[in-house]
Every structure is written in structure tokens, then in C-alpha cells.
């Protein structure tokens, strides 16, 4: 009965694939899982988007995700507040997002809430962010990071932004881990926990977004630290 917010060091780092993997891993342990994408941008109405990816990889229903909720969708691939303004559409409100996440957290063992882009991207009215949602819910935030050179700073900045608001970072997940990691990536396995003070709790292998559902759901639990996963649900 809890919410876990999912942010990234930026857009395109693998938040959605990591969210799908975590949903599959939680399902494998018998938990009921819901996934919420408050603000989808850059997709036409009713077509594609992050929840469609999660549904494709994990499935919806008795053996899959119990519920998926998208609160707003804007046409242009921009930050949600900008995309809403340019489209002349209603902006999301902090109350809407917090209310939806809280209800999903009540109704399911685990409610995963994926932001848009990085932590401080403005999701809607008055420039509220996923960090504000975490504060209101008292929920932790999982950070999905690029494994490559440059990520130490991005992760440290994000973790510092969370700490300054009294929000716990639940862990760092590497969004796309190559078969042959380079020197910086290999060093980051130790440097990321040391620099941020946050545990590395998962590594999503590169390419798994193309797996079929059976393989994705079978392999997903192995991409996370077992003890951390058990602590979630
Ligand atoms: N582990 C992976 N292996 C291969 N491709 C991946 C992996 N993770 C992500 N990708 C690909 O990288 C792209 C971005 O991934 P994803 O959509 O998960 O990013 P995101 O952080 O959720 O972006 P957004 O901010 O738009 O929500 C997608 O095309 C996705 O298929
Ligand atoms: C369009 C993209 N896929 C995301 N949905 C939105 C990313 C907003 C990033 C804003 C920024 O940090 O510059
Ligand atoms: Mg995404």
C-alpha cells in the first residue's frame, strides 16, 4: 500500500522501461501494481505513450498490472506545463496528481508514478514538479540514471534536490546497461553510491525494451537488488 515516484536524470534515460521492469518484478512477488503517468507529452490522443509501453511489456489484468492511469496528454514533446500552455489546454494541478497517486497507493500494494523528464520538470499549474508530489505524499523517489560519463553530477544534483526537500531517494537504477560497459560506466558502479550516498538498486540491460512479454517479465526480477525489491512490497 505505497506509492513510489520514478524520476530520471533527464528525459530518455529509461524511466518507462525501468518502471515496466519494476512493475513486472513486483507482480512476480505477488504484489498488486498500478502505474500512473500524470503527464504524457509528445503523443497524439489515444496513441502510444509510456503506459502503452508498460502495458505491452508487462500486460494488464489478473496476471499483469492492475491499473494504469494517465491524467493529461499534450501534443508537443515538451515539458508538460509548456506543452499545455502552447496547446491552450488545461494544466494539471498538484492536487490532481497527489490525489490520484494517493488513491492508487491505497488500492494497490505498489503504485508507480512516472514523472516527465527529470525531477524538476514542471508538470502543470504553478510550476509544480514530481518533487512537490513526493513531498505531499511523503513518498520516496526512485532515480533512473544514464550509466555513462556525466551521470555522477546529474545524480548528485537530483539527490541533493530531493534531500533539500526532505524526500528520500529510494535508490538509483541504471536505465540501459550495455554488454560492454566503458571505463566510466564501470567506475560509476562504485562511484554513484559513494558520491550520492544512495544505493544502486538495479541495472536494466540494454535492449530489453524489445523483449516479448514472457521474456521481459521472467527476466525483470533479476535486474534489481533482491533485498531492495523485497523491501518494496
Ligand atoms: N534498457 C533499455 N534497453 C534498450 N532501450 C531502452 C532501454 N531503456 C530505454 N530504452 C529506450 O530508450 C528510449 C527512452 O526510454 P524511455 O522511454 O524509458 O525514457 P524515459 O526516461 O521514460 O523518457 P520520458 O522522459 O519521455 O518519459 C526508448 O526508445 C526506449 O525504448
Ligand atoms: C517529450 C519527452 N519525451 C518528455 N515526455 C518530456 C521531457 C521534458 C524535458 C524538459 C527539460 O528538462 O528540458
Ligand atoms: Mg517515460
PDB file of N, CA, C and O in Angstrom, residues 52-85:
ATOM      1  N   UNK A  52       1.445   2.755 -22.732  1.00  0.00           N
ATOM      2  CA  UNK A  52       1.293   1.719 -23.772  1.00  0.00           C
ATOM      3  C   UNK A  52       2.528   0.810 -23.777  1.00  0.00           C
ATOM      4  O   UNK A  52       2.425  -0.412 -23.947  1.00  0.00           O
ATOM      5  N   UNK A  53       3.691   1.398 -23.530  1.00  0.00           N
ATOM      6  CA  UNK A  53       4.930   0.598 -23.455  1.00  0.00           C
ATOM      7  C   UNK A  53       4.872  -0.338 -22.253  1.00  0.00           C
ATOM      8  O   UNK A  53       5.152  -1.538 -22.354  1.00  0.00           O
ATOM      9  N   UNK A  54       4.453   0.195 -21.129  1.00  0.00           N
ATOM     10  CA  UNK A  54       4.371  -0.624 -19.908  1.00  0.00           C
ATOM     11  C   UNK A  54       3.360  -1.749 -20.093  1.00  0.00           C
ATOM     12  O   UNK A  54       3.615  -2.908 -19.764  1.00  0.00           O
ATOM     13  N   UNK A  55       2.223  -1.418 -20.697  1.00  0.00           N
ATOM     14  CA  UNK A  55       1.192  -2.446 -20.932  1.00  0.00           C
ATOM     15  C   UNK A  55       1.704  -3.525 -21.880  1.00  0.00           C
ATOM     16  O   UNK A  55       1.459  -4.707 -21.679  1.00  0.00           O
ATOM     17  N   UNK A  56       2.454  -3.101 -22.905  1.00  0.00           N
ATOM     18  CA  UNK A  56       2.991  -4.084 -23.865  1.00  0.00           C
ATOM     19  C   UNK A  56       3.973  -5.025 -23.174  1.00  0.00           C
ATOM     20  O   UNK A  56       3.952  -6.226 -23.377  1.00  0.00           O
ATOM     21  N   UNK A  57       4.797  -4.486 -22.313  1.00  0.00           N
ATOM     22  CA  UNK A  57       5.863  -5.293 -21.718  1.00  0.00           C
ATOM     23  C   UNK A  57       5.381  -6.137 -20.546  1.00  0.00           C
ATOM     24  O   UNK A  57       5.929  -7.225 -20.288  1.00  0.00           O
ATOM     25  N   UNK A  58       4.378  -5.664 -19.830  1.00  0.00           N
ATOM     26  CA  UNK A  58       4.003  -6.348 -18.584  1.00  0.00           C
ATOM     27  C   UNK A  58       2.599  -6.941 -18.643  1.00  0.00           C
ATOM     28  O   UNK A  58       2.298  -7.921 -17.964  1.00  0.00           O
ATOM     29  N   UNK A  59       1.732  -6.335 -19.472  1.00  0.00           N
ATOM     30  CA  UNK A  59       0.355  -6.817 -19.547  1.00  0.00           C
ATOM     31  C   UNK A  59      -0.506  -6.172 -18.473  1.00  0.00           C
ATOM     32  O   UNK A  59      -0.003  -5.734 -17.433  1.00  0.00           O
ATOM     33  N   UNK A  60      -1.786  -6.116 -18.745  1.00  0.00           N
ATOM     34  CA  UNK A  60      -2.747  -5.531 -17.802  1.00  0.00           C
ATOM     35  C   UNK A  60      -3.792  -6.599 -17.480  1.00  0.00           C
ATOM     36  O   UNK A  60      -4.191  -7.361 -18.351  1.00  0.00           O
ATOM     37  N   UNK A  61      -4.179  -6.649 -16.203  1.00  0.00           N
ATOM     38  CA  UNK A  61      -5.217  -7.616 -15.836  1.00  0.00           C
ATOM     39  C   UNK A  61      -4.716  -8.551 -14.754  1.00  0.00           C
ATOM     40  O   UNK A  61      -3.724  -8.262 -14.099  1.00  0.00           O
ATOM     41  N   UNK A  62      -5.371  -9.698 -14.566  1.00  0.00           N
ATOM     42  CA  UNK A  62      -5.085 -10.577 -13.430  1.00  0.00           C
ATOM     43  C   UNK A  62      -3.611 -10.984 -13.312  1.00  0.00           C
ATOM     44  O   UNK A  62      -3.058 -11.046 -12.233  1.00  0.00           O
ATOM     45  N   UNK A  63      -2.927 -11.187 -14.440  1.00  0.00           N
ATOM     46  CA  UNK A  63      -1.523 -11.615 -14.313  1.00  0.00           C
ATOM     47  C   UNK A  63      -0.563 -10.438 -14.492  1.00  0.00           C
ATOM     48  O   UNK A  63       0.646 -10.583 -14.370  1.00  0.00           O
ATOM     49  N   UNK A  64      -1.124  -9.272 -14.799  1.00  0.00           N
ATOM     50  CA  UNK A  64      -0.269  -8.115 -15.088  1.00  0.00           C
ATOM     51  C   UNK A  64      -0.542  -6.962 -14.153  1.00  0.00           C
ATOM     52  O   UNK A  64      -0.834  -7.146 -12.982  1.00  0.00           O
ATOM     53  N   UNK A  65      -0.464  -5.778 -14.717  1.00  0.00           N
ATOM     54  CA  UNK A  65      -0.683  -4.564 -13.942  1.00  0.00           C
ATOM     55  C   UNK A  65      -2.193  -4.406 -13.696  1.00  0.00           C
ATOM     56  O   UNK A  65      -3.003  -4.617 -14.597  1.00  0.00           O
ATOM     57  N   UNK A  66      -2.547  -4.046 -12.464  1.00  0.00           N
ATOM     58  CA  UNK A  66      -3.974  -3.966 -12.119  1.00  0.00           C
ATOM     59  C   UNK A  66      -4.626  -2.725 -12.717  1.00  0.00           C
ATOM     60  O   UNK A  66      -5.796  -2.745 -13.090  1.00  0.00           O
ATOM     61  N   UNK A  67      -3.834  -1.621 -12.789  1.00  0.00           N
ATOM     62  CA  UNK A  67      -4.446  -0.373 -13.287  1.00  0.00           C
ATOM     63  C   UNK A  67      -3.368   0.539 -13.864  1.00  0.00           C
ATOM     64  O   UNK A  67      -2.252   0.571 -13.363  1.00  0.00           O
ATOM     65  N   UNK A  68      -3.714   1.230 -14.927  1.00  0.00           N
ATOM     66  CA  UNK A  68      -2.818   2.276 -15.462  1.00  0.00           C
ATOM     67  C   UNK A  68      -3.634   3.563 -15.557  1.00  0.00           C
ATOM     68  O   UNK A  68      -4.805   3.526 -15.965  1.00  0.00           O
ATOM     69  N   UNK A  69      -3.019   4.656 -15.149  1.00  0.00           N
ATOM     70  CA  UNK A  69      -3.737   5.947 -15.137  1.00  0.00           C
ATOM     71  C   UNK A  69      -2.865   7.038 -15.751  1.00  0.00           C
ATOM     72  O   UNK A  69      -1.737   7.257 -15.327  1.00  0.00           O
ATOM     73  N   UNK A  70      -3.402   7.682 -16.765  1.00  0.00           N
ATOM     74  CA  UNK A  70      -2.756   8.863 -17.363  1.00  0.00           C
ATOM     75  C   UNK A  70      -3.687  10.046 -17.118  1.00  0.00           C
ATOM     76  O   UNK A  70      -4.878   9.959 -17.430  1.00  0.00           O
ATOM     77  N   UNK A  71      -3.190  11.112 -16.558  1.00  0.00           N
ATOM     78  CA  UNK A  71      -4.062  12.230 -16.161  1.00  0.00           C
ATOM     79  C   UNK A  71      -4.171  13.308 -17.232  1.00  0.00           C
ATOM     80  O   UNK A  71      -5.176  14.031 -17.313  1.00  0.00           O
ATOM     81  N   UNK A  72      -3.123  13.462 -18.042  1.00  0.00           N
ATOM     82  CA  UNK A  72      -3.177  14.510 -19.081  1.00  0.00           C
ATOM     83  C   UNK A  72      -2.238  14.131 -20.199  1.00  0.00           C
ATOM     84  O   UNK A  72      -1.240  13.421 -19.978  1.00  0.00           O
ATOM     85  N   UNK A  73      -2.595  14.591 -21.397  1.00  0.00           N
ATOM     86  CA  UNK A  73      -1.751  14.292 -22.562  1.00  0.00           C
ATOM     87  C   UNK A  73      -1.711  15.545 -23.436  1.00  0.00           C
ATOM     88  O   UNK A  73      -2.756  16.139 -23.734  1.00  0.00           O
ATOM     89  N   UNK A  74      -0.519  15.940 -23.829  1.00  0.00           N
ATOM     90  CA  UNK A  74      -0.368  17.141 -24.632  1.00  0.00           C
ATOM     91  C   UNK A  74       0.398  16.804 -25.914  1.00  0.00           C
ATOM     92  O   UNK A  74       1.284  15.948 -25.891  1.00  0.00           O
ATOM     93  N   UNK A  75       0.079  17.482 -27.013  1.00  0.00           N
ATOM     94  CA  UNK A  75       0.606  17.043 -28.309  1.00  0.00           C
ATOM     95  C   UNK A  75       2.107  17.227 -28.531  1.00  0.00           C
ATOM     96  O   UNK A  75       2.757  16.372 -29.103  1.00  0.00           O
ATOM     97  N   UNK A  76       2.645  18.335 -28.017  1.00  0.00           N
ATOM     98  CA  UNK A  76       4.048  18.612 -28.375  1.00  0.00           C
ATOM     99  C   UNK A  76       5.029  17.983 -27.380  1.00  0.00           C
ATOM    100  O   UNK A  76       4.749  17.940 -26.178  1.00  0.00           O
ATOM    101  N   UNK A  77       6.171  17.500 -27.868  1.00  0.00           N
ATOM    102  CA  UNK A  77       7.164  16.843 -26.991  1.00  0.00           C
ATOM    103  C   UNK A  77       7.950  17.867 -26.176  1.00  0.00           C
ATOM    104  O   UNK A  77       9.106  18.184 -26.480  1.00  0.00           O
ATOM    105  N   UNK A  78       7.276  18.398 -25.144  1.00  0.00           N
ATOM    106  CA  UNK A  78       7.867  19.467 -24.321  1.00  0.00           C
ATOM    107  C   UNK A  78       7.583  19.169 -22.850  1.00  0.00           C
ATOM    108  O   UNK A  78       6.881  18.210 -22.532  1.00  0.00           O
ATOM    109  N   UNK A  79       8.084  20.035 -21.981  1.00  0.00           N
ATOM    110  CA  UNK A  79       7.710  19.932 -20.568  1.00  0.00           C
ATOM    111  C   UNK A  79       6.180  20.100 -20.484  1.00  0.00           C
ATOM    112  O   UNK A  79       5.593  20.897 -21.235  1.00  0.00           O
ATOM    113  N   UNK A  80       5.518  19.360 -19.622  1.00  0.00           N
ATOM    114  CA  UNK A  80       4.043  19.394 -19.597  1.00  0.00           C
ATOM    115  C   UNK A  80       3.423  20.780 -19.422  1.00  0.00           C
ATOM    116  O   UNK A  80       2.438  21.111 -20.084  1.00  0.00           O
ATOM    117  N   UNK A  81       4.023  21.622 -18.604  1.00  0.00           N
ATOM    118  CA  UNK A  81       3.395  22.950 -18.422  1.00  0.00           C
ATOM    119  C   UNK A  81       3.493  23.766 -19.706  1.00  0.00           C
ATOM    120  O   UNK A  81       2.521  24.405 -20.144  1.00  0.00           O
ATOM    121  N   UNK A  82       4.635  23.691 -20.363  1.00  0.00           N
ATOM    122  CA  UNK A  82       4.808  24.410 -21.633  1.00  0.00           C
ATOM    123  C   UNK A  82       3.887  23.836 -22.700  1.00  0.00           C
ATOM    124  O   UNK A  82       3.218  24.565 -23.445  1.00  0.00           O
ATOM    125  N   UNK A  83       3.854  22.505 -22.762  1.00  0.00           N
ATOM    126  CA  UNK A  83       3.024  21.830 -23.780  1.00  0.00           C
ATOM    127  C   UNK A  83       1.546  22.177 -23.596  1.00  0.00           C
ATOM    128  O   UNK A  83       0.826  22.421 -24.566  1.00  0.00           O
ATOM    129  N   UNK A  84       1.110  22.244 -22.318  1.00  0.00           N
ATOM    130  CA  UNK A  84      -0.298  22.590 -22.043  1.00  0.00           C
ATOM    131  C   UNK A  84      -0.592  24.019 -22.490  1.00  0.00           C
ATOM    132  O   UNK A  84      -1.584  24.291 -23.183  1.00  0.00           O
ATOM    133  N   UNK A  85       0.321  24.922 -22.136  1.00  0.00           N
ATOM    134  CA  UNK A  85       0.109  26.339 -22.453  1.00  0.00           C
ATOM    135  C   UNK A  85       0.038  26.530 -23.960  1.00  0.00           C
ATOM    136  O   UNK A  85      -0.872  27.165 -24.476  1.00  0.00           O
TER     137      UNK A  85
END
